[in-house]
Amino acid sequence: MKFEEIAAVTGKGGLFRIAKPGRTGIILESLDAQKKKVVVGADAQVSILSEISIYTHTEEGATPLVDVMRKIHAEFDGDTGLSKTSDPDELKAFLQHILPDYDESRVYVSDIKKLVTWYNLLAKDHPEVFEIEPETEKEEEKEEN
């Protein structure tokens, strides 16, 4: 599974695998143990994880969520010790540690809670998404040169 195949839907908790587009919307399958299928209409706000970014003070203005999650995984290997019920100051300190230049005025505690919840779900049930594919490594090397 890849980040391009995972979606979040506004108003629905959790993450979903994009099963296939249908005539009336998109068929999604929950990533939790239930594997429940849901059809969301064209009017639903569906966000693909690979297209989400976190605001930063860098020149680009944002860092892709994929990069942030891979950095979390490299450092914590699936166990951040945090949850959505963690103390707000603890959540802010966590993101400050992972992404020192994040924009505190535009990234809310609720966003950090979502990040932690999504990371914990993926690390528990789908750790393979954090692996960098050889094709991606080659593209990154070309960009650096």
JSON list of C-alpha atoms in Angstrom, two decimals:
[
{"chain": "A", "resi": 1, "resn": "MET", "atom": "CA", "xyz": [0.00, 0.00, 0.00]},
{"chain": "A", "resi": 2, "resn": "LYS", "atom": "CA", "xyz": [1.16, 3.55, -0.75]},
{"chain": "A", "resi": 3, "resn": "PHE", "atom": "CA", "xyz": [0.25, 6.95, 0.65]},
{"chain": "A", "resi": 4, "resn": "GLU", "atom": "CA", "xyz": [-1.41, 7.69, -2.71]},
{"chain": "A", "resi": 5, "resn": "GLU", "atom": "CA", "xyz": [-3.95, 4.95, -1.96]},
{"chain": "A", "resi": 6, "resn": "ILE", "atom": "CA", "xyz": [-4.92, 6.23, 1.50]},
{"chain": "A", "resi": 7, "resn": "ALA", "atom": "CA", "xyz": [-7.57, 8.87, 2.09]},
{"chain": "A", "resi": 8, "resn": "ALA", "atom": "CA", "xyz": [-9.18, 10.79, 4.92]},
{"chain": "A", "resi": 9, "resn": "VAL", "atom": "CA", "xyz": [-12.80, 11.91, 4.66]},
{"chain": "A", "resi": 10, "resn": "THR", "atom": "CA", "xyz": [-14.10, 15.01, 6.39]},
{"chain": "A", "resi": 11, "resn": "GLY", "atom": "CA", "xyz": [-16.69, 13.99, 8.98]},
{"chain": "A", "resi": 12, "resn": "LYS", "atom": "CA", "xyz": [-15.57, 10.35, 9.13]},
{"chain": "A", "resi": 13, "resn": "GLY", "atom": "CA", "xyz": [-12.93, 9.26, 11.61]},
{"chain": "A", "resi": 14, "resn": "GLY", "atom": "CA", "xyz": [-9.99, 7.12, 10.60]},
{"chain": "A", "resi": 15, "resn": "LEU", "atom": "CA", "xyz": [-8.30, 6.44, 7.31]},
{"chain": "A", "resi": 16, "resn": "PHE", "atom": "CA", "xyz": [-9.52, 4.61, 4.23]},
{"chain": "A", "resi": 17, "resn": "ARG", "atom": "CA", "xyz": [-8.00, 2.72, 1.33]},
{"chain": "A", "resi": 18, "resn": "ILE", "atom": "CA", "xyz": [-9.37, 3.86, -2.00]},
{"chain": "A", "resi": 19, "resn": "ALA", "atom": "CA", "xyz": [-10.96, 0.71, -3.39]},
{"chain": "A", "resi": 20, "resn": "LYS", "atom": "CA", "xyz": [-12.24, 2.15, -6.66]},
{"chain": "A", "resi": 21, "resn": "PRO", "atom": "CA", "xyz": [-14.21, 5.02, -8.10]},
{"chain": "A", "resi": 22, "resn": "GLY", "atom": "CA", "xyz": [-17.87, 4.31, -8.58]},
{"chain": "A", "resi": 23, "resn": "ARG", "atom": "CA", "xyz": [-20.63, 5.98, -10.59]},
{"chain": "A", "resi": 24, "resn": "THR", "atom": "CA", "xyz": [-21.96, 7.89, -7.62]},
{"chain": "A", "resi": 25, "resn": "GLY", "atom": "CA", "xyz": [-18.68, 8.51, -5.79]},
{"chain": "A", "resi": 26, "resn": "ILE", "atom": "CA", "xyz": [-15.70, 6.65, -4.42]},
{"chain": "A", "resi": 27, "resn": "ILE", "atom": "CA", "xyz": [-15.73, 3.24, -2.75]},
{"chain": "A", "resi": 28, "resn": "LEU", "atom": "CA", "xyz": [-13.49, 3.28, 0.32]},
{"chain": "A", "resi": 29, "resn": "GLU", "atom": "CA", "xyz": [-12.43, 0.54, 2.72]},
{"chain": "A", "resi": 30, "resn": "SER", "atom": "CA", "xyz": [-11.52, 1.38, 6.31]},
{"chain": "A", "resi": 31, "resn": "LEU", "atom": "CA", "xyz": [-7.95, 0.62, 7.33]},
{"chain": "A", "resi": 32, "resn": "ASP", "atom": "CA", "xyz": [-8.94, -0.64, 10.76]},
{"chain": "A", "resi": 33, "resn": "ALA", "atom": "CA", "xyz": [-9.58, -4.29, 11.59]},
{"chain": "A", "resi": 34, "resn": "GLN", "atom": "CA", "xyz": [-13.24, -4.11, 10.47]},
{"chain": "A", "resi": 35, "resn": "LYS", "atom": "CA", "xyz": [-12.38, -3.39, 6.80]},
{"chain": "A", "resi": 36, "resn": "LYS", "atom": "CA", "xyz": [-15.79, -1.77, 6.43]},
{"chain": "A", "resi": 37, "resn": "LYS", "atom": "CA", "xyz": [-16.63, -0.49, 2.95]},
{"chain": "A", "resi": 38, "resn": "VAL", "atom": "CA", "xyz": [-18.14, 2.96, 2.52]},
{"chain": "A", "resi": 39, "resn": "VAL", "atom": "CA", "xyz": [-19.32, 4.86, -0.54]},
{"chain": "A", "resi": 40, "resn": "VAL", "atom": "CA", "xyz": [-18.78, 8.61, -0.40]},
{"chain": "A", "resi": 41, "resn": "GLY", "atom": "CA", "xyz": [-20.45, 10.90, -2.86]},
{"chain": "A", "resi": 42, "resn": "ALA", "atom": "CA", "xyz": [-18.81, 13.40, -5.14]},
{"chain": "A", "resi": 43, "resn": "ASP", "atom": "CA", "xyz": [-19.74, 16.17, -2.70]},
{"chain": "A", "resi": 44, "resn": "ALA", "atom": "CA", "xyz": [-17.67, 14.63, 0.14]},
{"chain": "A", "resi": 45, "resn": "GLN", "atom": "CA", "xyz": [-14.31, 16.16, 1.00]},
{"chain": "A", "resi": 46, "resn": "VAL", "atom": "CA", "xyz": [-11.80, 13.38, 0.42]},
{"chain": "A", "resi": 47, "resn": "SER", "atom": "CA", "xyz": [-8.12, 14.13, 1.03]},
{"chain": "A", "resi": 48, "resn": "ILE", "atom": "CA", "xyz": [-5.39, 11.83, -0.26]},
{"chain": "A", "resi": 49, "resn": "LEU", "atom": "CA", "xyz": [-2.57, 11.57, 2.30]},
{"chain": "A", "resi": 50, "resn": "SER", "atom": "CA", "xyz": [0.13, 12.12, -0.32]},
{"chain": "A", "resi": 51, "resn": "GLU", "atom": "CA", "xyz": [-1.42, 15.53, -1.14]},
{"chain": "A", "resi": 52, "resn": "ILE", "atom": "CA", "xyz": [-1.55, 16.83, 2.45]},
{"chain": "A", "resi": 53, "resn": "SER", "atom": "CA", "xyz": [1.20, 19.10, 3.80]},
{"chain": "A", "resi": 54, "resn": "ILE", "atom": "CA", "xyz": [2.05, 20.71, 7.12]},
{"chain": "A", "resi": 55, "resn": "TYR", "atom": "CA", "xyz": [2.66, 24.47, 7.18]},
{"chain": "A", "resi": 56, "resn": "THR", "atom": "CA", "xyz": [6.27, 25.47, 7.88]},
{"chain": "A", "resi": 57, "resn": "HIS", "atom": "CA", "xyz": [8.43, 28.61, 7.93]},
{"chain": "A", "resi": 58, "resn": "THR", "atom": "CA", "xyz": [10.59, 27.22, 5.12]},
{"chain": "A", "resi": 59, "resn": "GLU", "atom": "CA", "xyz": [10.93, 28.71, 1.66]},
{"chain": "A", "resi": 60, "resn": "GLU", "atom": "CA", "xyz": [8.44, 26.16, 0.29]},
{"chain": "A", "resi": 61, "resn": "GLY", "atom": "CA", "xyz": [5.92, 27.07, 3.01]},
{"chain": "A", "resi": 62, "resn": "ALA", "atom": "CA", "xyz": [4.95, 23.45, 3.76]},
{"chain": "A", "resi": 63, "resn": "THR", "atom": "CA", "xyz": [6.36, 19.97, 4.21]},
{"chain": "A", "resi": 64, "resn": "PRO", "atom": "CA", "xyz": [4.51, 16.95, 2.74]},
{"chain": "A", "resi": 65, "resn": "LEU", "atom": "CA", "xyz": [2.75, 14.79, 5.32]},
{"chain": "A", "resi": 66, "resn": "VAL", "atom": "CA", "xyz": [4.44, 11.72, 3.80]},
{"chain": "A", "resi": 67, "resn": "ASP", "atom": "CA", "xyz": [7.88, 13.10, 4.67]},
{"chain": "A", "resi": 68, "resn": "VAL", "atom": "CA", "xyz": [6.80, 13.98, 8.21]},
{"chain": "A", "resi": 69, "resn": "MET", "atom": "CA", "xyz": [5.33, 10.51, 8.80]},
{"chain": "A", "resi": 70, "resn": "ARG", "atom": "CA", "xyz": [8.45, 8.80, 7.45]},
{"chain": "A", "resi": 71, "resn": "LYS", "atom": "CA", "xyz": [10.58, 10.93, 9.74]},
{"chain": "A", "resi": 72, "resn": "ILE", "atom": "CA", "xyz": [8.39, 9.97, 12.72]},
{"chain": "A", "resi": 73, "resn": "HIS", "atom": "CA", "xyz": [8.68, 6.32, 11.75]},
{"chain": "A", "resi": 74, "resn": "ALA", "atom": "CA", "xyz": [12.46, 6.50, 11.38]},
{"chain": "A", "resi": 75, "resn": "GLU", "atom": "CA", "xyz": [12.79, 8.03, 14.83]},
{"chain": "A", "resi": 76, "resn": "PHE", "atom": "CA", "xyz": [10.08, 6.25, 16.83]},
{"chain": "A", "resi": 77, "resn": "ASP", "atom": "CA", "xyz": [9.62, 3.00, 14.85]},
{"chain": "A", "resi": 78, "resn": "GLY", "atom": "CA", "xyz": [5.89, 2.71, 15.44]},
{"chain": "A", "resi": 79, "resn": "ASP", "atom": "CA", "xyz": [5.64, 3.86, 19.07]},
{"chain": "A", "resi": 80, "resn": "THR", "atom": "CA", "xyz": [5.39, 7.60, 19.71]},
{"chain": "A", "resi": 81, "resn": "GLY", "atom": "CA", "xyz": [3.84, 7.09, 23.13]},
{"chain": "A", "resi": 82, "resn": "LEU", "atom": "CA", "xyz": [1.20, 9.65, 22.18]},
{"chain": "A", "resi": 83, "resn": "SER", "atom": "CA", "xyz": [-2.50, 9.49, 21.41]},
{"chain": "A", "resi": 84, "resn": "LYS", "atom": "CA", "xyz": [-5.26, 11.95, 20.56]},
{"chain": "A", "resi": 85, "resn": "THR", "atom": "CA", "xyz": [-5.88, 12.35, 24.31]},
{"chain": "A", "resi": 86, "resn": "SER", "atom": "CA", "xyz": [-2.30, 13.43, 25.04]},
{"chain": "A", "resi": 87, "resn": "ASP", "atom": "CA", "xyz": [-1.62, 16.82, 26.60]},
{"chain": "A", "resi": 88, "resn": "PRO", "atom": "CA", "xyz": [-1.63, 19.68, 24.02]},
{"chain": "A", "resi": 89, "resn": "ASP", "atom": "CA", "xyz": [1.81, 20.90, 25.16]},
{"chain": "A", "resi": 90, "resn": "GLU", "atom": "CA", "xyz": [3.19, 17.38, 24.76]},
{"chain": "A", "resi": 91, "resn": "LEU", "atom": "CA", "xyz": [1.75, 17.17, 21.22]},
{"chain": "A", "resi": 92, "resn": "LYS", "atom": "CA", "xyz": [3.26, 20.55, 20.28]},
{"chain": "A", "resi": 93, "resn": "ALA", "atom": "CA", "xyz": [6.64, 19.52, 21.69]},
{"chain": "A", "resi": 94, "resn": "PHE", "atom": "CA", "xyz": [6.46, 16.29, 19.69]},
{"chain": "A", "resi": 95, "resn": "LEU", "atom": "CA", "xyz": [5.86, 18.10, 16.41]},
{"chain": "A", "resi": 96, "resn": "GLN", "atom": "CA", "xyz": [8.51, 20.70, 17.29]},
{"chain": "A", "resi": 97, "resn": "HIS", "atom": "CA", "xyz": [10.96, 17.81, 17.73]},
{"chain": "A", "resi": 98, "resn": "ILE", "atom": "CA", "xyz": [10.01, 16.16, 14.42]},
{"chain": "A", "resi": 99, "resn": "LEU", "atom": "CA", "xyz": [9.50, 19.32, 12.37]},
{"chain": "A", "resi": 100, "resn": "PRO", "atom": "CA", "xyz": [11.34, 22.21, 14.11]},
{"chain": "A", "resi": 101, "resn": "ASP", "atom": "CA", "xyz": [10.25, 24.81, 11.56]},
{"chain": "A", "resi": 102, "resn": "TYR", "atom": "CA", "xyz": [6.51, 24.08, 11.61]},
{"chain": "A", "resi": 103, "resn": "ASP", "atom": "CA", "xyz": [4.26, 27.15, 11.68]},
{"chain": "A", "resi": 104, "resn": "GLU", "atom": "CA", "xyz": [2.76, 27.24, 15.20]},
{"chain": "A", "resi": 105, "resn": "SER", "atom": "CA", "xyz": [0.19, 29.85, 14.20]},
{"chain": "A", "resi": 106, "resn": "ARG", "atom": "CA", "xyz": [-1.27, 27.76, 11.35]},
{"chain": "A", "resi": 107, "resn": "VAL", "atom": "CA", "xyz": [-0.89, 24.20, 12.67]},
{"chain": "A", "resi": 108, "resn": "TYR", "atom": "CA", "xyz": [-3.44, 23.60, 15.42]},
{"chain": "A", "resi": 109, "resn": "VAL", "atom": "CA", "xyz": [-3.40, 21.02, 18.21]},
{"chain": "A", "resi": 110, "resn": "SER", "atom": "CA", "xyz": [-6.30, 19.27, 16.45]},
{"chain": "A", "resi": 111, "resn": "ASP", "atom": "CA", "xyz": [-4.06, 18.87, 13.38]},
{"chain": "A", "resi": 112, "resn": "ILE", "atom": "CA", "xyz": [-1.30, 17.33, 15.49]},
{"chain": "A", "resi": 113, "resn": "LYS", "atom": "CA", "xyz": [-3.84, 14.97, 17.11]},
{"chain": "A", "resi": 114, "resn": "LYS", "atom": "CA", "xyz": [-4.90, 13.86, 13.63]},
{"chain": "A", "resi": 115, "resn": "LEU", "atom": "CA", "xyz": [-1.26, 13.34, 12.62]},
{"chain": "A", "resi": 116, "resn": "VAL", "atom": "CA", "xyz": [-0.58, 11.21, 15.71]},
{"chain": "A", "resi": 117, "resn": "THR", "atom": "CA", "xyz": [-3.81, 9.21, 15.30]},
{"chain": "A", "resi": 118, "resn": "TRP", "atom": "CA", "xyz": [-3.13, 8.53, 11.62]},
{"chain": "A", "resi": 119, "resn": "TYR", "atom": "CA", "xyz": [0.49, 7.63, 12.29]},
{"chain": "A", "resi": 120, "resn": "ASN", "atom": "CA", "xyz": [-0.47, 5.22, 15.09]},
{"chain": "A", "resi": 121, "resn": "LEU", "atom": "CA", "xyz": [-3.06, 3.52, 12.86]},
{"chain": "A", "resi": 122, "resn": "LEU", "atom": "CA", "xyz": [-0.66, 3.13, 9.94]},
{"chain": "A", "resi": 123, "resn": "ALA", "atom": "CA", "xyz": [2.26, 2.02, 12.12]},
{"chain": "A", "resi": 124, "resn": "LYS", "atom": "CA", "xyz": [0.12, -0.62, 13.81]},
{"chain": "A", "resi": 125, "resn": "ASP", "atom": "CA", "xyz": [-1.70, -2.12, 10.81]},
{"chain": "A", "resi": 126, "resn": "HIS", "atom": "CA", "xyz": [0.24, -0.98, 7.70]},
{"chain": "A", "resi": 127, "resn": "PRO", "atom": "CA", "xyz": [3.92, -0.29, 8.50]},
{"chain": "A", "resi": 128, "resn": "GLU", "atom": "CA", "xyz": [4.86, -1.07, 4.89]},
{"chain": "A", "resi": 129, "resn": "VAL", "atom": "CA", "xyz": [3.65, 2.40, 3.79]},
{"chain": "A", "resi": 130, "resn": "PHE", "atom": "CA", "xyz": [6.66, 3.99, 5.47]},
{"chain": "A", "resi": 131, "resn": "GLU", "atom": "CA", "xyz": [9.16, 2.12, 3.31]},
{"chain": "A", "resi": 132, "resn": "ILE", "atom": "CA", "xyz": [10.70, 4.22, 0.57]},
{"chain": "A", "resi": 133, "resn": "GLU", "atom": "CA", "xyz": [10.49, 2.52, -2.79]},
{"chain": "A", "resi": 134, "resn": "PRO", "atom": "CA", "xyz": [13.64, 2.29, -4.93]},
{"chain": "A", "resi": 135, "resn": "GLU", "atom": "CA", "xyz": [12.01, 4.47, -7.63]},
{"chain": "A", "resi": 136, "resn": "THR", "atom": "CA", "xyz": [11.40, 7.23, -5.09]},
{"chain": "A", "resi": 137, "resn": "GLU", "atom": "CA", "xyz": [15.03, 7.09, -3.91]},
{"chain": "A", "resi": 138, "resn": "LYS", "atom": "CA", "xyz": [16.30, 7.49, -7.48]},
{"chain": "A", "resi": 139, "resn": "GLU", "atom": "CA", "xyz": [14.01, 10.50, -8.05]},
{"chain": "A", "resi": 140, "resn": "GLU", "atom": "CA", "xyz": [15.26, 12.13, -4.83]},
{"chain": "A", "resi": 141, "resn": "GLU", "atom": "CA", "xyz": [18.89, 11.60, -5.91]},
{"chain": "A", "resi": 142, "resn": "LYS", "atom": "CA", "xyz": [18.18, 13.30, -9.26]},
{"chain": "A", "resi": 143, "resn": "GLU", "atom": "CA", "xyz": [16.59, 16.28, -7.49]},
{"chain": "A", "resi": 144, "resn": "GLU", "atom": "CA", "xyz": [19.64, 16.68, -5.24]},
{"chain": "A", "resi": 145, "resn": "ASN", "atom": "CA", "xyz": [22.08, 16.73, -8.20]}
]
